[in-house]
Every structure is written in structure tokens, then in C-alpha cells.
Coordinates of C-alpha atoms and ligand atoms in Angstrom, one line a residue:
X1 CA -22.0 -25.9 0.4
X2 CA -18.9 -27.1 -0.3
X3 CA -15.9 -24.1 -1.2
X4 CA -12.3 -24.1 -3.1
X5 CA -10.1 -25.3 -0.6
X6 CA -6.2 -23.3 -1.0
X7 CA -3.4 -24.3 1.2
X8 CA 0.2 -22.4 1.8
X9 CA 2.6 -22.6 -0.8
X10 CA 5.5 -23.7 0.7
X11 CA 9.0 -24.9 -1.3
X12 CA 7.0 -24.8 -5.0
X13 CA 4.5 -27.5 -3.3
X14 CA 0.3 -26.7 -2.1
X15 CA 0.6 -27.6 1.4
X16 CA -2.2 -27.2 4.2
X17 CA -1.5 -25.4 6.6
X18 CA 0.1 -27.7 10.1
X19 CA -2.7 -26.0 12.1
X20 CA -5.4 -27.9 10.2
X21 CA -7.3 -24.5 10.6
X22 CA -9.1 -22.4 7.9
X23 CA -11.3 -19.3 7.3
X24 CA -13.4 -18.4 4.7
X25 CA -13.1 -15.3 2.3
X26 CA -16.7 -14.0 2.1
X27 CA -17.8 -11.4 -0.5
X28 CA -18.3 -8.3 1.7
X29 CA -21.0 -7.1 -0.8
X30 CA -22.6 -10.8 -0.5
X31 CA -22.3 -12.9 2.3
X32 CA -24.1 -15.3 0.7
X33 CA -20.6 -15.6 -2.1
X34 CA -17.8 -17.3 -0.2
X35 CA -14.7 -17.3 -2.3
X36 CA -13.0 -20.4 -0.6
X37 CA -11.3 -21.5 2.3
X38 CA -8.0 -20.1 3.4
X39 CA -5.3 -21.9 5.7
X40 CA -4.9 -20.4 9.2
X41 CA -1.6 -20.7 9.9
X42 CA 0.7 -20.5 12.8
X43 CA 4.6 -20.2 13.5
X44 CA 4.8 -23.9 12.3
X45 CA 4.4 -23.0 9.2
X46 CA 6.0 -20.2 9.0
X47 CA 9.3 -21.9 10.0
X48 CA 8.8 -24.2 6.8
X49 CA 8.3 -21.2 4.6
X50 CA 11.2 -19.7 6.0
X51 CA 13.7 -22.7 5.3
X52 CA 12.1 -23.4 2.1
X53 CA 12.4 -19.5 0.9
X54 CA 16.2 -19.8 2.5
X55 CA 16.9 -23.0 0.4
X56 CA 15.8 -20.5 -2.7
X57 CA 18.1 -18.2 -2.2
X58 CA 21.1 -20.3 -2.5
X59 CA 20.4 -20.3 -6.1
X60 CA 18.0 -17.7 -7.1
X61 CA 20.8 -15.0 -6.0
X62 CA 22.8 -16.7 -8.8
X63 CA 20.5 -16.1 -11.6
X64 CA 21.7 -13.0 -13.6
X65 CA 19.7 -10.2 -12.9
X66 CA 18.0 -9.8 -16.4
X67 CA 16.7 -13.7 -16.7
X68 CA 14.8 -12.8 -13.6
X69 CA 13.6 -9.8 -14.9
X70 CA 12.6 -11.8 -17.5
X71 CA 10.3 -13.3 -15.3
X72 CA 8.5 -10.5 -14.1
X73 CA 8.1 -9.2 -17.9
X74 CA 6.4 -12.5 -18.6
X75 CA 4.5 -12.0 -15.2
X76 CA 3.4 -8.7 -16.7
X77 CA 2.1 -10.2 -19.8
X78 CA -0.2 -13.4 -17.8
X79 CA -2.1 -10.3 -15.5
X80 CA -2.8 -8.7 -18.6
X81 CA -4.5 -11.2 -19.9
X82 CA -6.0 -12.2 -16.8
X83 CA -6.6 -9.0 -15.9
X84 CA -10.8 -9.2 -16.2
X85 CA -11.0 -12.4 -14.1
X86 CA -8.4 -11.0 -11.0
X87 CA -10.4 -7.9 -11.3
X88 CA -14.0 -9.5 -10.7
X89 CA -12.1 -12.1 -8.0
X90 CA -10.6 -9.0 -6.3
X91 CA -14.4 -7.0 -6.3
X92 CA -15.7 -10.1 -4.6
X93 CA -13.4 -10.8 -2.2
X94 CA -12.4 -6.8 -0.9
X95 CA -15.8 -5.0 -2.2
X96 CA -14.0 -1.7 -4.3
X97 CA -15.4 -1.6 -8.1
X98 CA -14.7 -3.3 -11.3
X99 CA -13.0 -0.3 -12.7
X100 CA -11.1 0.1 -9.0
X101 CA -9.8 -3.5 -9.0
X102 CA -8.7 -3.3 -12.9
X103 CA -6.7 -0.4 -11.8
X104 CA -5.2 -2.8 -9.3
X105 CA -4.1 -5.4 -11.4
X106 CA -3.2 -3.0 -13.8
X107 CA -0.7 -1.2 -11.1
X108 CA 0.8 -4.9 -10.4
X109 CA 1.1 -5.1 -14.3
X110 CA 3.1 -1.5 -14.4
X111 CA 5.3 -2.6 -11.6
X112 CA 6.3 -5.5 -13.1
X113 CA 7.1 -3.7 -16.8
X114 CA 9.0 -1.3 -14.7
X115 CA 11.1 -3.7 -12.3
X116 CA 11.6 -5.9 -15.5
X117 CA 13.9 -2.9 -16.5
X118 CA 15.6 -2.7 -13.2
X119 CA 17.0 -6.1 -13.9
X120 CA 19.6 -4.4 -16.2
X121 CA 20.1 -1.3 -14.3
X122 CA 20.3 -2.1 -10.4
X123 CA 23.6 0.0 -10.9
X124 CA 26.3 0.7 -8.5
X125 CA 29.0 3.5 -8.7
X126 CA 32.4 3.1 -9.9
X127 CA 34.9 5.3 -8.2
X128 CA 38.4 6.4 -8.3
X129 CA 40.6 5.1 -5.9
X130 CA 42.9 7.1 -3.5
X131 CA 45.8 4.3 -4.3
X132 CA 47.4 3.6 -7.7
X133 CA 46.5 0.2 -9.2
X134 CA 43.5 -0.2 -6.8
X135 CA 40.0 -0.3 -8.5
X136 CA 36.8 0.6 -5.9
X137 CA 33.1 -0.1 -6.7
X138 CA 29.9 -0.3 -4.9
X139 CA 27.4 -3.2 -6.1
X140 CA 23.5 -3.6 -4.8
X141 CA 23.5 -6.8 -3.4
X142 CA 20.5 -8.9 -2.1
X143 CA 19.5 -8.9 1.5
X144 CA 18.1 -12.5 1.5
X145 CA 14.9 -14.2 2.7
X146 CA 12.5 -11.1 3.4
X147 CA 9.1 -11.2 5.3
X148 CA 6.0 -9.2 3.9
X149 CA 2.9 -8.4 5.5
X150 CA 0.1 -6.9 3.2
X151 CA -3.1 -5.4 4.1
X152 CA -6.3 -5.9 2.1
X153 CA -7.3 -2.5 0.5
X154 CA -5.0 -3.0 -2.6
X155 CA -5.3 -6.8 -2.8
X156 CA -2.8 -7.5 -5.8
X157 CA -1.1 -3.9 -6.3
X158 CA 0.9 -3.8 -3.2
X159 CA 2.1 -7.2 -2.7
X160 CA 3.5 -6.4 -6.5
X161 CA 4.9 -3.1 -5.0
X162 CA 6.6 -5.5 -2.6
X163 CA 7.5 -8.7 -4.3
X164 CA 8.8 -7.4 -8.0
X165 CA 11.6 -4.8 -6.4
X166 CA 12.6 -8.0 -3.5
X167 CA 12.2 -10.6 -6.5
X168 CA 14.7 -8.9 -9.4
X169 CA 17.3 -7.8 -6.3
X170 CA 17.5 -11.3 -5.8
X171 CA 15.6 -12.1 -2.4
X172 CA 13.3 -15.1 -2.0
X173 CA 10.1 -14.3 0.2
X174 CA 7.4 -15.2 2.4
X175 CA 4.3 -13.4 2.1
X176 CA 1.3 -13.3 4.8
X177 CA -1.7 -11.7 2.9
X178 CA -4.2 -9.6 4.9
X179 CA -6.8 -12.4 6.0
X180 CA -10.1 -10.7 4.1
X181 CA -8.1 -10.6 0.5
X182 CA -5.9 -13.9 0.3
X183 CA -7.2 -14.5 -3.6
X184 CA -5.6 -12.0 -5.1
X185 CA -1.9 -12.6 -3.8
X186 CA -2.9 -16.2 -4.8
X187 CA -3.6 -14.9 -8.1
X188 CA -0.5 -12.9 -8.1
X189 CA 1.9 -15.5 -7.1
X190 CA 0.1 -18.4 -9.7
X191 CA 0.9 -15.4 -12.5
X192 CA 4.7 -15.6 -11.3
X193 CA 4.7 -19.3 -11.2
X194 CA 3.3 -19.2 -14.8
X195 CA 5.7 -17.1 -15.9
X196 CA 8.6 -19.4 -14.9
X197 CA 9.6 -18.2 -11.2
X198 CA 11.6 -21.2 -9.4
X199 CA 10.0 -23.1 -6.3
X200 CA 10.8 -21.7 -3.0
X201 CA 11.6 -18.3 -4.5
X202 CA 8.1 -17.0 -3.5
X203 CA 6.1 -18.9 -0.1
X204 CA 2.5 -17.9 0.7
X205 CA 1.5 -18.2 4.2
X206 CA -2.0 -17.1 4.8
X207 CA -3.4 -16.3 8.3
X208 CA -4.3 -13.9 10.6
X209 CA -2.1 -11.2 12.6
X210 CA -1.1 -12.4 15.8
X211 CA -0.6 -16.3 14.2
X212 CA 1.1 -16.1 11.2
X213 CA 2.5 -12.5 10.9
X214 CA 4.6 -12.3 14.3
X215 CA 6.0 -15.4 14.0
X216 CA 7.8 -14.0 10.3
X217 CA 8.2 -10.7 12.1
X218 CA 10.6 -12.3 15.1
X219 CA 11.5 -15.1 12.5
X220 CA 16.0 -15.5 13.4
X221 CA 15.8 -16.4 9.2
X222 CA 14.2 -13.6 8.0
X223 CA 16.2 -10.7 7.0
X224 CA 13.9 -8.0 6.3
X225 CA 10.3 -6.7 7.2
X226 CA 7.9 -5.3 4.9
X227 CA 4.9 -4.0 6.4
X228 CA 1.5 -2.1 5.1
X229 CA -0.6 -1.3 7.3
X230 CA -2.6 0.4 10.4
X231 CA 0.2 2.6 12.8
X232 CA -0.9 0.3 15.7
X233 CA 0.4 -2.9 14.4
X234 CA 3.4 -1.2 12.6
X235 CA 4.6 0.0 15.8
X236 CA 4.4 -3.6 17.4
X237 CA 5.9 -4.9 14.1
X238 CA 8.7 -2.1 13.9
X239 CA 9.6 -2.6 17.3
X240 CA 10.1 -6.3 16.9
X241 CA 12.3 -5.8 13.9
X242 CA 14.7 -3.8 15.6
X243 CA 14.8 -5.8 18.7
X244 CA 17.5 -8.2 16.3
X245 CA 18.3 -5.0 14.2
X246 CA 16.5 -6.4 11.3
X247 CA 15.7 -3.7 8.4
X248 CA 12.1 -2.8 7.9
X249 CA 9.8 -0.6 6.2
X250 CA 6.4 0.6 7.8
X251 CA 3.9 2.2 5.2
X252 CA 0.9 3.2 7.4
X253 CA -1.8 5.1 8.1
X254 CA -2.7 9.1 6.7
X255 CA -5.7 11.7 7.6
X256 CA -5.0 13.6 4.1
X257 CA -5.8 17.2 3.5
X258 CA -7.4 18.6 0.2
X259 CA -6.9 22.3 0.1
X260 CA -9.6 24.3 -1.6
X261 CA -8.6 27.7 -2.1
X262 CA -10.8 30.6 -3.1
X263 CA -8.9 30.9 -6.6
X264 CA -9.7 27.2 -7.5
X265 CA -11.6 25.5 -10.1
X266 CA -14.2 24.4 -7.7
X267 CA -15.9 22.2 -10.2
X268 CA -12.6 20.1 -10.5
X269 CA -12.0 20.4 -6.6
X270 CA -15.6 18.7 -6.7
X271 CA -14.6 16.0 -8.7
X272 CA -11.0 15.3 -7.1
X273 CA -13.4 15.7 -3.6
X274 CA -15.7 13.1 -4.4
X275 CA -13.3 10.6 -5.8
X276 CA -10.6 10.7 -3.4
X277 CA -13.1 10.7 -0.1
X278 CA -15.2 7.7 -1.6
X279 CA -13.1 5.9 -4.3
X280 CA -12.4 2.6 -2.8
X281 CA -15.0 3.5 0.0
X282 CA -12.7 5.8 1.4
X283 CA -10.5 2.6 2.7
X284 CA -7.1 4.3 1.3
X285 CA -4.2 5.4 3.1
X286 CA -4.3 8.0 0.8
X287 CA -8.0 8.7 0.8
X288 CA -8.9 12.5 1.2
X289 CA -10.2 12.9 4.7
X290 CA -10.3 16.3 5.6
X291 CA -10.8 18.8 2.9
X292 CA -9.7 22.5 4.0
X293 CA -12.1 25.4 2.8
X294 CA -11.3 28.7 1.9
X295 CA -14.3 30.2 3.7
X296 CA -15.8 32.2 0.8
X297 CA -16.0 29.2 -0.9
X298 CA -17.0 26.7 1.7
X299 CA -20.8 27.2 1.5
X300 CA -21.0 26.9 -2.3
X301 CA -18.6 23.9 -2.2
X302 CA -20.3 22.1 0.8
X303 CA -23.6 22.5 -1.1
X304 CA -22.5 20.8 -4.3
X305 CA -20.5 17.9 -2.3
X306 CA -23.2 16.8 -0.5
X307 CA -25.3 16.7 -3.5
X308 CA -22.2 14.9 -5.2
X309 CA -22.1 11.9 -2.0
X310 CA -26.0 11.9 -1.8
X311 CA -26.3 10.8 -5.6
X312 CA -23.6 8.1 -5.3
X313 CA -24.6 4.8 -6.3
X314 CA -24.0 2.1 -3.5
X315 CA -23.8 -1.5 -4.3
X316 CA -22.0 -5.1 -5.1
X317 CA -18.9 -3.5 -7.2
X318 CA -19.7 -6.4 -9.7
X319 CA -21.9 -4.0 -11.0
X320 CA -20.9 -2.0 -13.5
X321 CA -23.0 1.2 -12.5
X322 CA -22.3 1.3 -8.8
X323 CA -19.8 3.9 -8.1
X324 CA -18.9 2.5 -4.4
X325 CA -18.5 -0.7 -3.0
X326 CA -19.0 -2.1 0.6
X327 CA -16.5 -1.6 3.3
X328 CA -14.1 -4.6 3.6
X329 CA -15.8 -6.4 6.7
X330 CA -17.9 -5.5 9.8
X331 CA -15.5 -4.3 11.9
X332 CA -14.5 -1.8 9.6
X333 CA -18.1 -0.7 9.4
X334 CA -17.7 -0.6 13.1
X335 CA -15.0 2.1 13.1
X336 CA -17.1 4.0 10.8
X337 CA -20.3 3.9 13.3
X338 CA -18.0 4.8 16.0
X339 CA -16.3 7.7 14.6
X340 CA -19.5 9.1 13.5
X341 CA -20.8 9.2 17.0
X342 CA -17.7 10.7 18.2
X343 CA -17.5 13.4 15.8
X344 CA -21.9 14.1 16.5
X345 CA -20.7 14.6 20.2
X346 CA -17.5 16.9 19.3
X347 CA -19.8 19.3 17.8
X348 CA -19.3 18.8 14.2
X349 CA -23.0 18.6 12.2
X350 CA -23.5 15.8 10.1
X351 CA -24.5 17.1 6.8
X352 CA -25.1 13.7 5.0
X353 CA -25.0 9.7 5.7
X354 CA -23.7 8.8 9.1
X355 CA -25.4 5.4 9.0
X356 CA -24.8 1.3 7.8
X357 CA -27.0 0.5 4.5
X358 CA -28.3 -2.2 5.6
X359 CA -32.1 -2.6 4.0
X360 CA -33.0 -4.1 0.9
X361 CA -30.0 -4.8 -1.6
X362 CA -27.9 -3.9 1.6
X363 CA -29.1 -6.9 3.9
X364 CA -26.1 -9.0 3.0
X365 CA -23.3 -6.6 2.7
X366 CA -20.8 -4.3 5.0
X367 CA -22.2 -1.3 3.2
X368 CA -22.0 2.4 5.1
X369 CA -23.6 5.7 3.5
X370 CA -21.4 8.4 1.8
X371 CA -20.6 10.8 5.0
X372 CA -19.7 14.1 5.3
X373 CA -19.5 16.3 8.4
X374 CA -19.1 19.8 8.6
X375 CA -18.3 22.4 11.1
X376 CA -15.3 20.1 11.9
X377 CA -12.4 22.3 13.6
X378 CA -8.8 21.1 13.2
X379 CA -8.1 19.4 16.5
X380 CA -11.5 17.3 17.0
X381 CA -10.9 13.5 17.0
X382 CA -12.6 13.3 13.4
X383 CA -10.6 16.1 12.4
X384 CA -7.2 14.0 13.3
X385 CA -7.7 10.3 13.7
X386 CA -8.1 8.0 10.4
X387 CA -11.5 6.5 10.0
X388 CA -10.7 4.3 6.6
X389 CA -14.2 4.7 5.7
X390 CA -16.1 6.7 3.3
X391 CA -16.5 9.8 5.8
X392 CA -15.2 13.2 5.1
X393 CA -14.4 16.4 7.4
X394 CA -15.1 20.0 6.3
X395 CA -12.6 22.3 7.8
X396 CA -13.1 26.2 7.2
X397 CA -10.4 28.2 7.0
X398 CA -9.5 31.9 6.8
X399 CA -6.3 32.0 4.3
X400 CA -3.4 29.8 2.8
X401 CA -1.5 30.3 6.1
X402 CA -4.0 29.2 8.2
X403 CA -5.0 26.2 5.7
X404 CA -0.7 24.8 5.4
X405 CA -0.9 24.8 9.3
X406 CA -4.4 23.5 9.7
X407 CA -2.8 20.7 6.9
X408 CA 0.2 20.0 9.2
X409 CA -1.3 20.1 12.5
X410 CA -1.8 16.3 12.5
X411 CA 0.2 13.1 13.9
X412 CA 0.5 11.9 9.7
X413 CA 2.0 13.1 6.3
X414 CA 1.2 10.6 3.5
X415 CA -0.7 12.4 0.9
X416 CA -2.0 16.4 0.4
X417 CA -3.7 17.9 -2.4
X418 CA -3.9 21.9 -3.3
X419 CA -6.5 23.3 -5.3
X420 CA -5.4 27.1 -6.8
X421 CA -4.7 28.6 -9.9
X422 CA -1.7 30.6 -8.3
X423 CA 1.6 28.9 -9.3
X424 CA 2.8 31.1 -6.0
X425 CA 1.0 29.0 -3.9
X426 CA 1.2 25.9 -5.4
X427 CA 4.8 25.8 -5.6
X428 CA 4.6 26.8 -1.6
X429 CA 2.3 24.3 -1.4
X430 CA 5.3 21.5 -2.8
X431 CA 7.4 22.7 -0.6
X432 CA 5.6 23.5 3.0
X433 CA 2.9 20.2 3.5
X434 CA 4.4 17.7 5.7
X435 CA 3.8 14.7 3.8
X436 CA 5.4 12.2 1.3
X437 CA 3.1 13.6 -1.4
X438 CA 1.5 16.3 -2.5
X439 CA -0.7 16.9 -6.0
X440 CA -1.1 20.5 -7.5
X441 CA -4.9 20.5 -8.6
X442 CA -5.4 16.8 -8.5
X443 CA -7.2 14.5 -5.6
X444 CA -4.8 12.8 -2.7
X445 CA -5.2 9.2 -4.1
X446 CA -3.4 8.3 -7.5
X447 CA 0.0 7.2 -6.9
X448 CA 2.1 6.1 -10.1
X449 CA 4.2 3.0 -9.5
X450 CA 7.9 4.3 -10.8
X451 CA 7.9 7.0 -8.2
X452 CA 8.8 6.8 -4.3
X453 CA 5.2 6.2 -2.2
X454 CA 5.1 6.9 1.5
X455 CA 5.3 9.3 4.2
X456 CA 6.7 11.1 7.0
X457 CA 5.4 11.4 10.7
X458 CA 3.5 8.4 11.9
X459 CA 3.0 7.2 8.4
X460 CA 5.9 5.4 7.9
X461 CA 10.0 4.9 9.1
X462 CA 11.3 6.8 6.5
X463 CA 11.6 3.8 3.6
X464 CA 9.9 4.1 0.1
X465 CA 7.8 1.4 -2.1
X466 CA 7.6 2.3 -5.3
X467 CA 10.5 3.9 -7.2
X468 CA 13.7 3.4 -6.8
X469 CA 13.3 3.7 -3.1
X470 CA 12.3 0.1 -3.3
X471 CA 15.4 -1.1 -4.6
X472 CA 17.3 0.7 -2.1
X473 CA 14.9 -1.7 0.8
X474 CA 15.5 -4.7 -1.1
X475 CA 19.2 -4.5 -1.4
X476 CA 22.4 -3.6 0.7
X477 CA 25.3 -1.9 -0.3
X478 CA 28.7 -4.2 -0.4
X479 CA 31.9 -1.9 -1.7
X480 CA 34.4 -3.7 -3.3
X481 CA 38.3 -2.9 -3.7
X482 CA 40.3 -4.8 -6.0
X483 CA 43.9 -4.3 -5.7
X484 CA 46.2 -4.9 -8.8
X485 CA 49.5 -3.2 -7.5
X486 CA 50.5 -6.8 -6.1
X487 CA 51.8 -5.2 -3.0
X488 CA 50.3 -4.1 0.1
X489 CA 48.9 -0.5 0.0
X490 CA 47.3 1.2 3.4
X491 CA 44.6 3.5 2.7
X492 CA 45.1 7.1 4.7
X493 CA 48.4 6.0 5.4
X494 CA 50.7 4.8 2.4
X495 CA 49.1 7.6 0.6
X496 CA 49.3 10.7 3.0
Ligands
LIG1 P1 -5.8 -2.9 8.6 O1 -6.4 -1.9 9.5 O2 -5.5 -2.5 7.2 O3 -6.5 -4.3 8.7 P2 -3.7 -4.1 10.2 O4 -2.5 -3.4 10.7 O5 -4.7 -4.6 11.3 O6 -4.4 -3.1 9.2 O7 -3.3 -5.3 9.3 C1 -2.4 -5.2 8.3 C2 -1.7 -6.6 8.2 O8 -0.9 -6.8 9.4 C3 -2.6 -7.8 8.0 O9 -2.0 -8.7 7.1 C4 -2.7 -8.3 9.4 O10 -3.0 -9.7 9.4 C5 -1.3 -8.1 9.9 N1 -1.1 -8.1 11.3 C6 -2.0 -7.8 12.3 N2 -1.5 -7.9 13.5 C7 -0.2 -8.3 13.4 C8 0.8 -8.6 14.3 N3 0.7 -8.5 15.6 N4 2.0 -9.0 13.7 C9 2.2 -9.1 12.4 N5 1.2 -8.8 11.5 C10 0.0 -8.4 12.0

């Protein structure tokens, strides 16, 4: 069977890739639906996307902040009405559900309506200065060609997060996509080009790790490194970076904490439970996956979540009653298999799935049973490592104390969640977890796009997407003097 054949975009123009290699992008709910054929690209082409995004620059640093703006607004408008078709595109190339892959084009639709407005605010500071007719200001300007890496569990939402801040700050890019969801930047880029956006301004190189995302890492041209994804290739990626003192932001991995206290609405601590351990088949950074039980509520709750993960509906996404997809690929379904076994022989009891899904409507998938393991103490393996699969840890614990530390006790701090009615303990809550973000009576995953995402510890290097945090990444800071006094005036000394 023949499929759609894509290519890079390099300079404005479809080119295949110099390699003359390609993958496939198989539905991981179907292997049977093959979405197309992807270039496989090496440092070849990478070095054309560079120069071509460089070329960009020179002008697209020119245009006016709001007409590119404008751009992004009109970007917004083309998702939404495309929305429906990226959504299904997206549930067949990354698994997650229709209503999980509208949200995702929905969050690249809100971060473009909210970096639209950047474009007339990106505002410095004007500031008194210490000499007479001398006037001082500090103006964001743009850092230049910049080099993203995406991952694959929000296909089109966080290349947006990435390429809307970089694109109204007046950077040109090159984006790798993760290799099992290519589409949807595809899609996300086509939108821009649709909506006006220059050639050059935007490359897509699409690849694997090692070929095509090292080469933009170490790249002389590239000025900044944006990176999502596991703490083991950040680290590789993070260290290249600074090797030639390049700026770059590392959002990673999580193991996040729900707290459950004794005081707690335990039927919305269910709910929050069951969506943020098996939304998006628990393949989140932000996925809940270690939930922290008062212990004279743990029996009851335990009960009622196993009966919650035992009636989920499995399936292909594309149908509109499943309530979780597959996992992204094999490997991932791997991880799963392997940390299941790990956490059997730390002691922890397996209370429900633990398996693949692999008869019947399963044979052609990368599908893995809602898990959840109990009797998990803080410092097993499954307890601290991420699994990025739909597999949750019980953890009992005595008293709010003993739950904060339990919380903290890991090598992460993305996301936390506290269940309580006690506005005592929530606001302790705010302030004590270790982590980028925390929700008051609310589930770890659910991130809005206009405030700062990311976290501490081995979660990231201290940068933000989202927010305005994003524009502080995607610019740098030039101060400007302008003297008027027609003489020469010494700062610290003419004045002292
Ligand atoms: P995940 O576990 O989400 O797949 P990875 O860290 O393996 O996370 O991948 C995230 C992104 O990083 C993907 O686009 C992948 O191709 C890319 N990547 C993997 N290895 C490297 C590398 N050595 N250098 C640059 N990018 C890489």
C-alpha cells in the first residue's frame, strides 16, 4: 500500500530529506493505519534548515511586532476550524482520545490568542538616569535562530507552547518533532503558513534523536535550545548546550504526588484520581503517579479506584466511548511491563492490571491495562522512578507531615495535587511541595497556557513555557542609553 509521502520544510520549500531515508507513522491503536511516511534526517539537513531559518531572520526580526502577531491570531482562527480533522489525525497517530487531542489543538489555539497579544506588549522598562540629559531603557530583543526538540505526548500543544512565544519575539526556528507524532507539527506549521508566516521563518526537520536532534543541539548557528522531554536525553542535550554557552530550556520528566487527606471530598479525589493517573494513558509529565493516602481513608479510597480503573473503557481513541487510548509505541509498553515486574518483586501488591491488552480488539495496538499497585512505600523504585504509563502507586501515610515529606522525597518537582477542605493546609500545601505546580482540590494534569509550566529538581533548568516565562527564553535583554547632553558624561564618576 502506497502512503502520503512528507518531506522537511526547508527555506518555504517541501524538500526530502538528503538521507533519502523515511519511517512510517503507524496508528498505535492500529497498526494496520499508517499515517504516511516521514523523512529521516541527518545533520545534512539540518545545516540547510539552519541557514535557511538564519536567512529568515534578517528580515523577520524587522517586521513590527504586532503584524506578526497578527499572524499567530490568524493561525488561531485556521486550528479552530480545523480543529476536528487535527484532532482525529492526532488520535491516530499518538493513541490519547478525541476529546484529549481536541484539547490539544485547542491549547495551540489559546497560545496563539494569547502570544497574539504579546505582540503589543513584549514591554521593557523605562528608567531614570543617574546623568542629566541621558535617557536609559531596556528592550526585549530576539535571540535568533532557535532549535526545538518536541516529544510526542502533546503532539501540537507544545510545539505551540514553543513556536508562538519564539515566533512573535522575532526568532526564526527549526523544529525536530518526536518521531511517533510528526503529523501534527506538520499540521501546526501548514496552519502558520496559511495564515501568512514568511518562508524560512519556521523549518521542519523530522527524524529521530541521535540523527537529527544532536546535530541542531551542537549546531555553531543555532542560538537557543528548546527541549521537552525524558531527564536522560535532557541531560545529554543540556550539557551540549552549554559546552558553547548556548541558552536552553529542559522541561522533563515528574513522579507527581496527589495528596488525599482524611478531610477530603473523596468522591472528587476519585475523579481527579482516575483522570490524572489514566488521562492520556498516564503518558504525561504531569500525570498523577503516586497518590498519598491518609490512612483512614486509604481502604475506602483504594476500593473505589480500583473499581474506577477496572471499568475503564480501553480502545482506538477514534472512538468516541473509549475513555483510554493505547500507549504511544511498543517500547513504551515495554517500560510499563518492566516496571510492573519491578514493583511485584519490591513488595508492592498489584491490586489491578499489570498486563499488555493484547487479545481481540487489542491484537493490533500498544494497549496496557489500567494499573494500580498498592502497599507501595516511598522509596521503592515504583514509588520514585517515572513509568509514563497508565500505572499508579498507593502510598499510605500517617498525617499531613508525613504525606509533604513523603511528596518531596523524590529526585522531581513538576506537578502536586492536595485534596482537604482545610484552607490551613492547603495554603501549607502552596507553599511547602517542591514542585513547579501545585492544585488545591484538583488532579496534577491541567495546565493553562498563560501561566509559567515547569519544574524544579530534575524536571527542568529552571526556565518556564508558558506564561510570560516564555518570553523571557525567547528574548534577551539589550539596555539602551541615549545621551542628549552633547557632551561626554561618565557614569559613577562625573556624577559622584
Ligand atoms: P520520550 O521518552 O518522551 O520519547 P525522549 O527524551 O526520548 O523522550 O525524546 C524527546 C525528544 O528528544 C524526541 O524528539 C527525540 O527524538 C529527541 N531526542 C532523543 N535523543 C536525542 C539526542 N541524543 N539529541 C537530541 N534529541 C534527542
Amino acid at each position: 500500500m502506497s502512503h502520503t509521502v512528507y518531506t522537511n520544510l526547508i527555506g518555504g520549500q517541501w524538500t526530502p530529506a538528503r538521507t533519502g531515508k523515511s519511517f512510517a507513522n503507524v496508528n498505535p491503536a492500529d497498526s494496520d493505519d499508517v499515517l504516511g511516511d516521514f523523512p529521516s534526517s541527518g545533520a545534512e539537513d539540518v545545516n540547510d534548515a539552519v541557514a535557511a531559518a538564519a536567512e529568515a531572520w534578517k528580515t523577520w526580526r524587522l517586521v513590527p511586532a504586532p503584524k506578526r502577531a497578527e499572524i499567530l491570531y490568524r493561525t488561531g482562527e485556521i486550528l479552530t476550524q480545523r480543529k476536528e480533522q487535527y484532532a482525529r489525525e492526532m488520535t491516530r497517530e499518538m493513541g490519547k482520545v478525541l476529546s484529549e487531542t481536541r484539547g490539544d489543538v485547542q491549547e495551540a489555539i489559546d497560545t496563539a490568542y494569547y502570544m497574539a497579544g504579546e505582540g503589543r506588549r513584549l514591554f521593557g522598562q523605562t528608567t531614570p538616569s543617574e546623568l542629566q540629559s541621558k535617557f536609559a531603557m531596556s528592550v526585549r530583543m530576539p535571540v535568533g535562530v532557535v532549535g526545538m526538540i518536541a516529544p510526542w505526548n502533546f503532539p501540537m500543544a507544545i510545539p505551540s507552547w514553543k513556536l508562538f512565544p519564539a515566533l512573535v519575539c522575532g526568532n526564526t526556528c527549526v523544529i525536530k518533532p518526536a518521531e511517533d507524532t510528526p503529523l501534527s507539527t506538520y499540521n501546526l506549521v501548514q496552519a502558520l503558513m496559511d495564515a501568512g508566516l514568511p518562508p524560512g521563518v519556521v523549518n521542519i526537520v523530522s527524524g529521530f534523536g541521535p540523527d537529527a536532534g544532536a546535530p541542531l543541539v551542537s549546531h555553531p548557528g543555532v542560538r537557543a535550545i528548546s527541549f521537552t522531554g525524558s531527564s536522560e536525553v535532557g541531560r545529554i542535550v543540556g550539557q551540549t548546550a552549554a559546552a558553547n554557552f548556548k541558552p536552553c530550556s529542559l522541561e522533563m520528566g515528574g513522579k507527581n504526588a496527589m495528596i488525599v487527606l482524611d478531610d477530603a471530598n473523596l468522591d472528587l479525589a476519585l475523579d481527579g484520581a482516575v483522570w490524572g493517573a489514566f488521562g492520556t494513558t498516564g503518558q504525561r509529565c504531569t500525570a498523577t503517579s503516586r497518590i498519598i493516602l491518609h490512612e483512614k481513608i486509604a481502604a475506602e479510597f483504594t476500593k473505589k479506584l480500583v473499581a474506577r480503573a477496572d471499568a475503564l473503557k480501553v480502545g482506538n481513541g477514534l472512538d468516541e466511548s473509549v475513555q483510554m487510548g493505547p500507549q504511544v509505541n511498543q517500547q513504551q509498553i515495554e517500560t510499563s511491563i518492566r516496571y510492573c515486574e519491578i514493583a511485584r518483586k519490591e513488595g508492592a501488591k498489584l491490586l489491578t492490571g499489570g498486563d499488555p491488552l493484547e487479545d481481540g480488539s487489542f491484537d493490533r495496538g500498544h494497549f496496557f491495562a489500567p494499573t494500580v499497585f498498592g502497599d507501595v512505600s516511598a522509596k521503592m523504585r515504583i514509588g520514585q522512578e517515572e513509568v509514563f504509563g497508565p500505572v499508579v502507586s498507593l502510598i499510605t501515610c500517617r498525617d499531613f507531615d508525613e504525606a509533604l515529606e513523603i511528596a518531596n522525597g523524590i529526585e522531581y518537582g513538576l506537578s502536586t495535587a492536595l485534596y482537604s477542605r482545610d484552607v490551613n493546609k492547603a495554603f501549607r500545601a502552596m507553599r511547602d511541595l517542591e514542585a513547579g505546580i501545585t492544585y488545591v482540590n484538583a488532579p496534577t494534569i491541567g495546565a493553562e497556557v498563560h501561566l509559567p509550566f515547569g519544574g524544579v529538581k530534575k524536571t527542568g533548568n529552571g526556565h518556564r513555557e508558558g506564561g510570560t516565562g516564555a518570553l523571557d527564553f525567547y528574548t534577551t535583554w539589550k539596555s539602551v542609553y541615549v545621551d542628549y547632553s552633547d557632551k561626554l558624561q561618565r557614569a559613577q564618576i562625573d556624577n559622584a
